[in-house]
Coordinates of C-alpha atoms and ligand atoms in Angstrom, one line a residue:
M10 CA -13.5 -38.0 25.9
P11 CA -16.0 -35.3 25.4
K12 CA -19.5 -36.7 24.9
M13 CA -21.0 -34.1 23.3
L14 CA -18.1 -31.2 21.7
S15 CA -15.1 -32.3 19.9
E16 CA -11.5 -32.3 22.1
A17 CA -11.2 -28.8 19.0
N18 CA -14.8 -27.4 20.7
V19 CA -13.5 -27.9 24.2
K20 CA -10.1 -25.9 23.4
Q21 CA -11.8 -23.2 21.6
F22 CA -14.1 -22.7 24.6
N23 CA -11.1 -22.5 27.0
D24 CA -8.9 -20.1 24.4
A25 CA -11.4 -17.7 23.5
G26 CA -14.4 -18.0 26.4
Y27 CA -16.8 -19.0 24.0
L28 CA -18.6 -21.5 21.4
S29 CA -21.2 -21.2 19.0
P30 CA -23.6 -22.3 17.5
I31 CA -24.2 -25.7 19.0
T32 CA -27.3 -27.3 17.4
I33 CA -29.3 -29.1 21.0
F34 CA -33.0 -29.5 20.1
T35 CA -34.5 -30.9 16.8
P36 CA -36.7 -28.6 15.0
D37 CA -40.2 -30.5 16.3
E38 CA -38.6 -30.1 20.2
M39 CA -38.0 -26.4 19.5
A40 CA -41.2 -26.1 17.7
N41 CA -43.3 -27.4 21.2
Y42 CA -40.8 -25.0 23.4
R43 CA -41.6 -22.3 20.9
T44 CA -45.5 -22.9 21.8
R45 CA -45.1 -23.5 25.2
L46 CA -43.4 -19.8 25.8
G47 CA -46.4 -18.1 23.9
E48 CA -48.6 -20.0 26.3
F49 CA -46.9 -18.8 29.0
E50 CA -46.4 -15.2 27.8
T51 CA -50.2 -15.1 27.1
R52 CA -50.8 -16.1 30.4
E53 CA -48.3 -13.5 32.5
G54 CA -50.1 -10.8 30.2
G55 CA -47.7 -10.4 27.1
K56 CA -44.2 -9.1 27.8
L57 CA -42.6 -11.0 30.7
A58 CA -41.2 -8.6 32.9
G59 CA -39.9 -8.4 36.3
G60 CA -39.6 -11.7 37.9
V61 CA -40.7 -13.9 35.8
R62 CA -38.3 -12.8 33.5
N63 CA -35.8 -15.4 36.1
K64 CA -35.8 -18.6 36.4
P65 CA -39.1 -19.4 35.5
H66 CA -38.1 -22.9 35.1
L67 CA -38.8 -23.5 39.2
F68 CA -42.6 -23.2 38.4
L69 CA -43.0 -24.7 34.9
R70 CA -42.3 -27.9 34.2
W71 CA -41.7 -28.1 30.2
L72 CA -38.6 -25.4 31.0
Y73 CA -37.4 -27.4 33.8
D74 CA -37.3 -30.0 31.4
L75 CA -35.2 -28.4 28.8
V76 CA -32.8 -27.1 31.3
R77 CA -32.0 -30.7 32.0
H78 CA -31.8 -32.2 28.6
P79 CA -29.3 -34.3 28.4
K80 CA -27.7 -33.2 24.8
L81 CA -27.5 -29.5 26.4
L82 CA -26.0 -30.8 29.8
D83 CA -23.5 -33.2 28.3
A84 CA -21.8 -30.0 26.1
V85 CA -22.1 -28.1 30.0
E86 CA -20.1 -31.2 31.1
D87 CA -17.6 -31.3 28.5
L88 CA -16.5 -27.6 29.8
I89 CA -17.4 -27.2 33.2
G90 CA -17.3 -31.2 34.6
P91 CA -19.9 -33.8 35.7
D92 CA -21.3 -31.7 39.2
I93 CA -23.6 -28.8 38.1
L94 CA -25.4 -26.5 39.3
L95 CA -28.2 -24.4 37.6
F96 CA -27.5 -21.2 39.5
H97 CA -29.8 -18.8 37.7
A98 CA -31.6 -18.3 34.1
Q99 CA -33.2 -15.5 32.6
W100 CA -35.1 -14.7 29.2
F101 CA -34.1 -11.9 27.0
I102 CA -36.3 -10.9 24.3
K103 CA -36.3 -8.4 21.9
E104 CA -39.4 -7.4 20.1
P105 CA -38.7 -5.9 16.5
N106 CA -38.0 -2.9 15.8
T107 CA -37.4 -2.1 19.2
K108 CA -34.1 -0.6 21.0
D109 CA -33.6 -2.7 23.9
F110 CA -29.8 -3.5 24.4
V111 CA -27.4 -5.7 26.6
S112 CA -24.6 -3.0 27.8
F113 CA -20.8 -4.8 27.4
H114 CA -20.2 -6.5 30.7
Q115 CA -18.7 -9.5 32.4
D116 CA -21.4 -11.6 33.8
S117 CA -18.8 -12.7 37.2
A118 CA -18.5 -9.1 38.0
Y119 CA -21.8 -9.4 39.7
W120 CA -21.9 -13.0 40.6
A121 CA -20.0 -13.0 43.8
L122 CA -18.5 -16.3 42.9
N123 CA -15.7 -17.4 44.9
E124 CA -14.3 -18.3 41.4
A125 CA -15.1 -16.5 37.9
Q126 CA -16.2 -20.2 36.7
G127 CA -19.2 -21.3 34.9
L128 CA -20.8 -20.7 31.4
S129 CA -23.7 -19.6 30.1
A130 CA -25.9 -21.6 27.7
W131 CA -28.1 -18.9 25.8
V132 CA -30.6 -21.3 24.0
A133 CA -32.5 -19.2 21.0
F134 CA -36.2 -19.4 20.3
E135 CA -36.0 -17.8 17.1
Y136 CA -33.4 -17.0 15.1
S137 CA -31.1 -14.7 16.2
G138 CA -28.6 -12.7 14.1
P139 CA -26.8 -9.5 13.5
E140 CA -30.1 -8.0 11.9
N141 CA -32.2 -8.4 15.7
G142 CA -29.4 -7.5 18.0
C143 CA -27.7 -10.9 18.4
M144 CA -25.2 -11.6 21.2
Q145 CA -21.9 -10.7 20.5
V146 CA -18.5 -11.5 22.7
I147 CA -15.2 -10.0 22.7
P148 CA -12.9 -13.4 22.3
G149 CA -10.2 -14.2 24.9
T150 CA -11.7 -11.4 27.0
H151 CA -12.6 -14.1 30.0
T152 CA -9.0 -14.4 31.5
V153 CA -9.0 -10.6 33.6
A154 CA -11.5 -9.3 35.7
L155 CA -12.3 -5.9 34.7
E156 CA -13.7 -3.1 36.5
H157 CA -17.7 -1.9 35.7
E158 CA -19.4 1.0 36.2
D159 CA -23.9 0.7 36.5
K160 CA -24.5 3.1 34.0
L161 CA -29.0 2.7 34.1
A162 CA -30.7 3.1 31.2
K163 CA -34.1 2.9 29.7
D164 CA -33.6 0.3 27.2
N165 CA -30.7 -1.3 29.0
M166 CA -32.1 -4.8 29.6
L167 CA -29.4 -5.4 32.8
W168 CA -31.1 -4.5 35.7
R169 CA -28.0 -2.6 37.2
G170 CA -27.0 -1.4 33.5
Q171 CA -23.2 -2.7 34.6
T172 CA -21.0 -1.7 31.8
V173 CA -17.2 -2.4 31.5
K174 CA -15.3 0.3 32.1
H175 CA -12.4 -0.8 29.0
E176 CA -12.7 0.2 25.4
I177 CA -14.4 -1.9 23.0
D178 CA -13.2 -2.3 19.7
P179 CA -16.4 -3.3 17.3
A180 CA -14.5 -4.8 15.1
K181 CA -13.4 -7.5 17.2
A182 CA -16.7 -8.4 18.6
V183 CA -18.2 -11.9 17.2
D184 CA -22.0 -12.2 16.3
F185 CA -23.6 -15.4 17.7
V186 CA -25.6 -16.5 15.1
L187 CA -28.3 -19.1 16.0
Q188 CA -31.1 -20.9 14.4
P189 CA -33.9 -21.9 17.1
G190 CA -32.9 -25.1 18.9
Q191 CA -29.0 -24.1 18.5
M192 CA -27.5 -22.4 21.5
S193 CA -24.1 -20.2 22.6
M194 CA -21.4 -21.2 25.6
H195 CA -20.1 -17.9 26.8
H196 CA -17.6 -18.0 29.9
A197 CA -18.8 -16.0 33.4
R198 CA -16.1 -13.5 32.6
I199 CA -15.9 -12.8 29.0
I200 CA -17.5 -9.4 27.7
H201 CA -20.4 -9.8 25.9
G202 CA -23.6 -7.5 25.0
S203 CA -25.9 -6.7 22.1
G204 CA -27.4 -3.9 20.1
P205 CA -31.2 -3.1 19.4
N206 CA -33.7 -5.1 17.4
G207 CA -34.1 -3.3 14.2
S208 CA -35.5 -6.2 12.3
G209 CA -39.2 -7.4 11.9
S210 CA -38.9 -10.5 13.9
R211 CA -38.8 -11.5 17.3
R212 CA -35.0 -12.2 18.9
I213 CA -35.7 -15.1 21.9
G214 CA -33.7 -16.3 24.1
Y215 CA -33.1 -18.2 27.3
S216 CA -29.5 -17.6 29.1
I217 CA -28.9 -20.5 31.8
R218 CA -26.0 -20.5 34.2
Y219 CA -24.4 -23.3 35.2
I220 CA -21.5 -23.5 37.2
P221 CA -19.2 -26.4 39.2
S222 CA -21.0 -27.7 42.5
H223 CA -17.7 -26.9 44.2
I224 CA -18.3 -23.1 43.8
S225 CA -19.7 -20.9 46.4
R226 CA -20.9 -17.4 47.0
L227 CA -19.4 -14.5 48.8
G228 CA -22.5 -13.1 49.5
A229 CA -25.8 -14.4 51.3
R230 CA -26.9 -17.7 50.7
E231 CA -28.7 -18.4 47.7
S232 CA -30.4 -21.7 45.8
A233 CA -29.5 -23.3 43.0
M234 CA -30.7 -26.9 41.1
L235 CA -28.3 -29.8 40.9
V236 CA -28.8 -31.2 37.5
R237 CA -26.1 -33.3 37.6
G238 CA -23.6 -35.1 39.8
K239 CA -22.8 -34.4 43.4
D240 CA -23.7 -31.5 45.5
R241 CA -21.1 -29.7 47.9
G242 CA -23.5 -27.9 49.8
N243 CA -22.8 -24.7 49.2
F244 CA -26.4 -23.6 48.3
D245 CA -30.1 -24.8 49.1
L246 CA -31.1 -27.1 46.8
E247 CA -33.8 -26.1 44.4
P248 CA -36.9 -28.6 44.0
A249 CA -38.5 -30.1 40.9
P250 CA -42.1 -28.3 39.8
R251 CA -44.5 -31.4 39.3
M252 CA -46.6 -29.1 36.4
D253 CA -46.5 -26.2 34.9
Y254 CA -47.4 -23.5 37.6
D255 CA -47.4 -26.1 40.4
P256 CA -48.4 -23.8 43.6
D257 CA -45.4 -25.1 45.6
G258 CA -43.2 -23.9 42.6
V259 CA -45.0 -20.4 42.2
R260 CA -44.3 -20.3 45.8
F261 CA -40.5 -20.8 45.9
H262 CA -39.9 -19.0 42.6
A263 CA -41.3 -16.0 44.5
E264 CA -38.9 -16.4 47.5
M265 CA -35.8 -17.2 45.6
N266 CA -36.1 -14.4 42.8
R267 CA -37.0 -12.0 45.9
R268 CA -33.3 -13.4 47.4
Y269 CA -31.5 -13.3 44.3
M270 CA -32.3 -9.9 42.9
D271 CA -31.9 -8.2 46.6
N272 CA -28.2 -10.2 46.5
Y273 CA -27.5 -9.2 42.9
M274 CA -28.6 -5.3 43.1
A275 CA -26.6 -5.3 46.6
A276 CA -23.4 -7.3 45.2
Q277 CA -19.7 -5.7 45.4
P278 CA -17.7 -5.9 41.8
E279 CA -16.0 -9.1 41.4
T280 CA -12.4 -6.9 41.1
L281 CA -13.1 -5.3 44.7
L282 CA -14.3 -9.2 46.2
T283 CA -11.4 -10.9 45.0
G284 CA -9.0 -8.2 44.6
T285 CA -8.2 -9.1 41.2
R286 CA -7.8 -5.4 39.7
Ligands
LIG24 O1 -29.2 -11.8 25.3 C1 -28.7 -10.9 25.4 O2 -28.3 -10.0 24.3 C2 -27.4 -10.5 26.2 C3 -27.7 -11.8 27.4 C4 -26.5 -11.8 28.3 O3 -26.0 -10.7 29.0 C5 -26.1 -13.2 28.9 O4 -27.0 -14.3 28.6 O5 -25.4 -13.1 29.7

């Protein structure tokens, strides 16, 4: 019996590679998180750029609580099992009337995992819809690893501009329309991307990558956070921050982020690593 989702939800995720929308946080909980994000942005001088986009739950206690929220983890457990590592997370924030976009890609293409398993929970801090460049997926594309190329572009929010070398039929794209406090979940291998924000309001999501703990990396050893169940020793385990801007957490984050970025920028595409092409 699933803990939070329905059997039909689980089947939909397995068949189509995504599930959306899923309501996790109450309006009060999300209003509080939204305020905390505003404080974080102010302290970081406005736009979250560079390393603070990656895994700031390593030094922000409120965000650490969010990524371990029992309801959120129940939904993740229903799809990937009880032993769960949080492998990575990233802010995807689009300001009003900006050109930022995300090229269509498969996450697993550059994650260098020994199996393309796991999912991203994309938590909406504000409304996200077609007007402000919500995420889109191409259903059923999570079964085959496809070739990618790095297409760096000024407004592409992906560090490598990775783009799937595969014709995308826009008519097949499904929009993830989310209210604040809802999330979508997409499979590590599903083709997804998003267009620019042509609206007057911000689009804010924290995309949290969860994998089963039996998964390992093919590249250099990295860190991950055990959020539920048993560890299998494949990653260095990340400690909990005791408070916001915990000095140990800030130091740890800087080191882990450097390691993550080095590996990410050097990673070979999945098609070459696993010979799945
Ligand atoms: O936020 C977006 O538009 C894309 C996010 C994304 O690529 C991801 O969460 O894997």
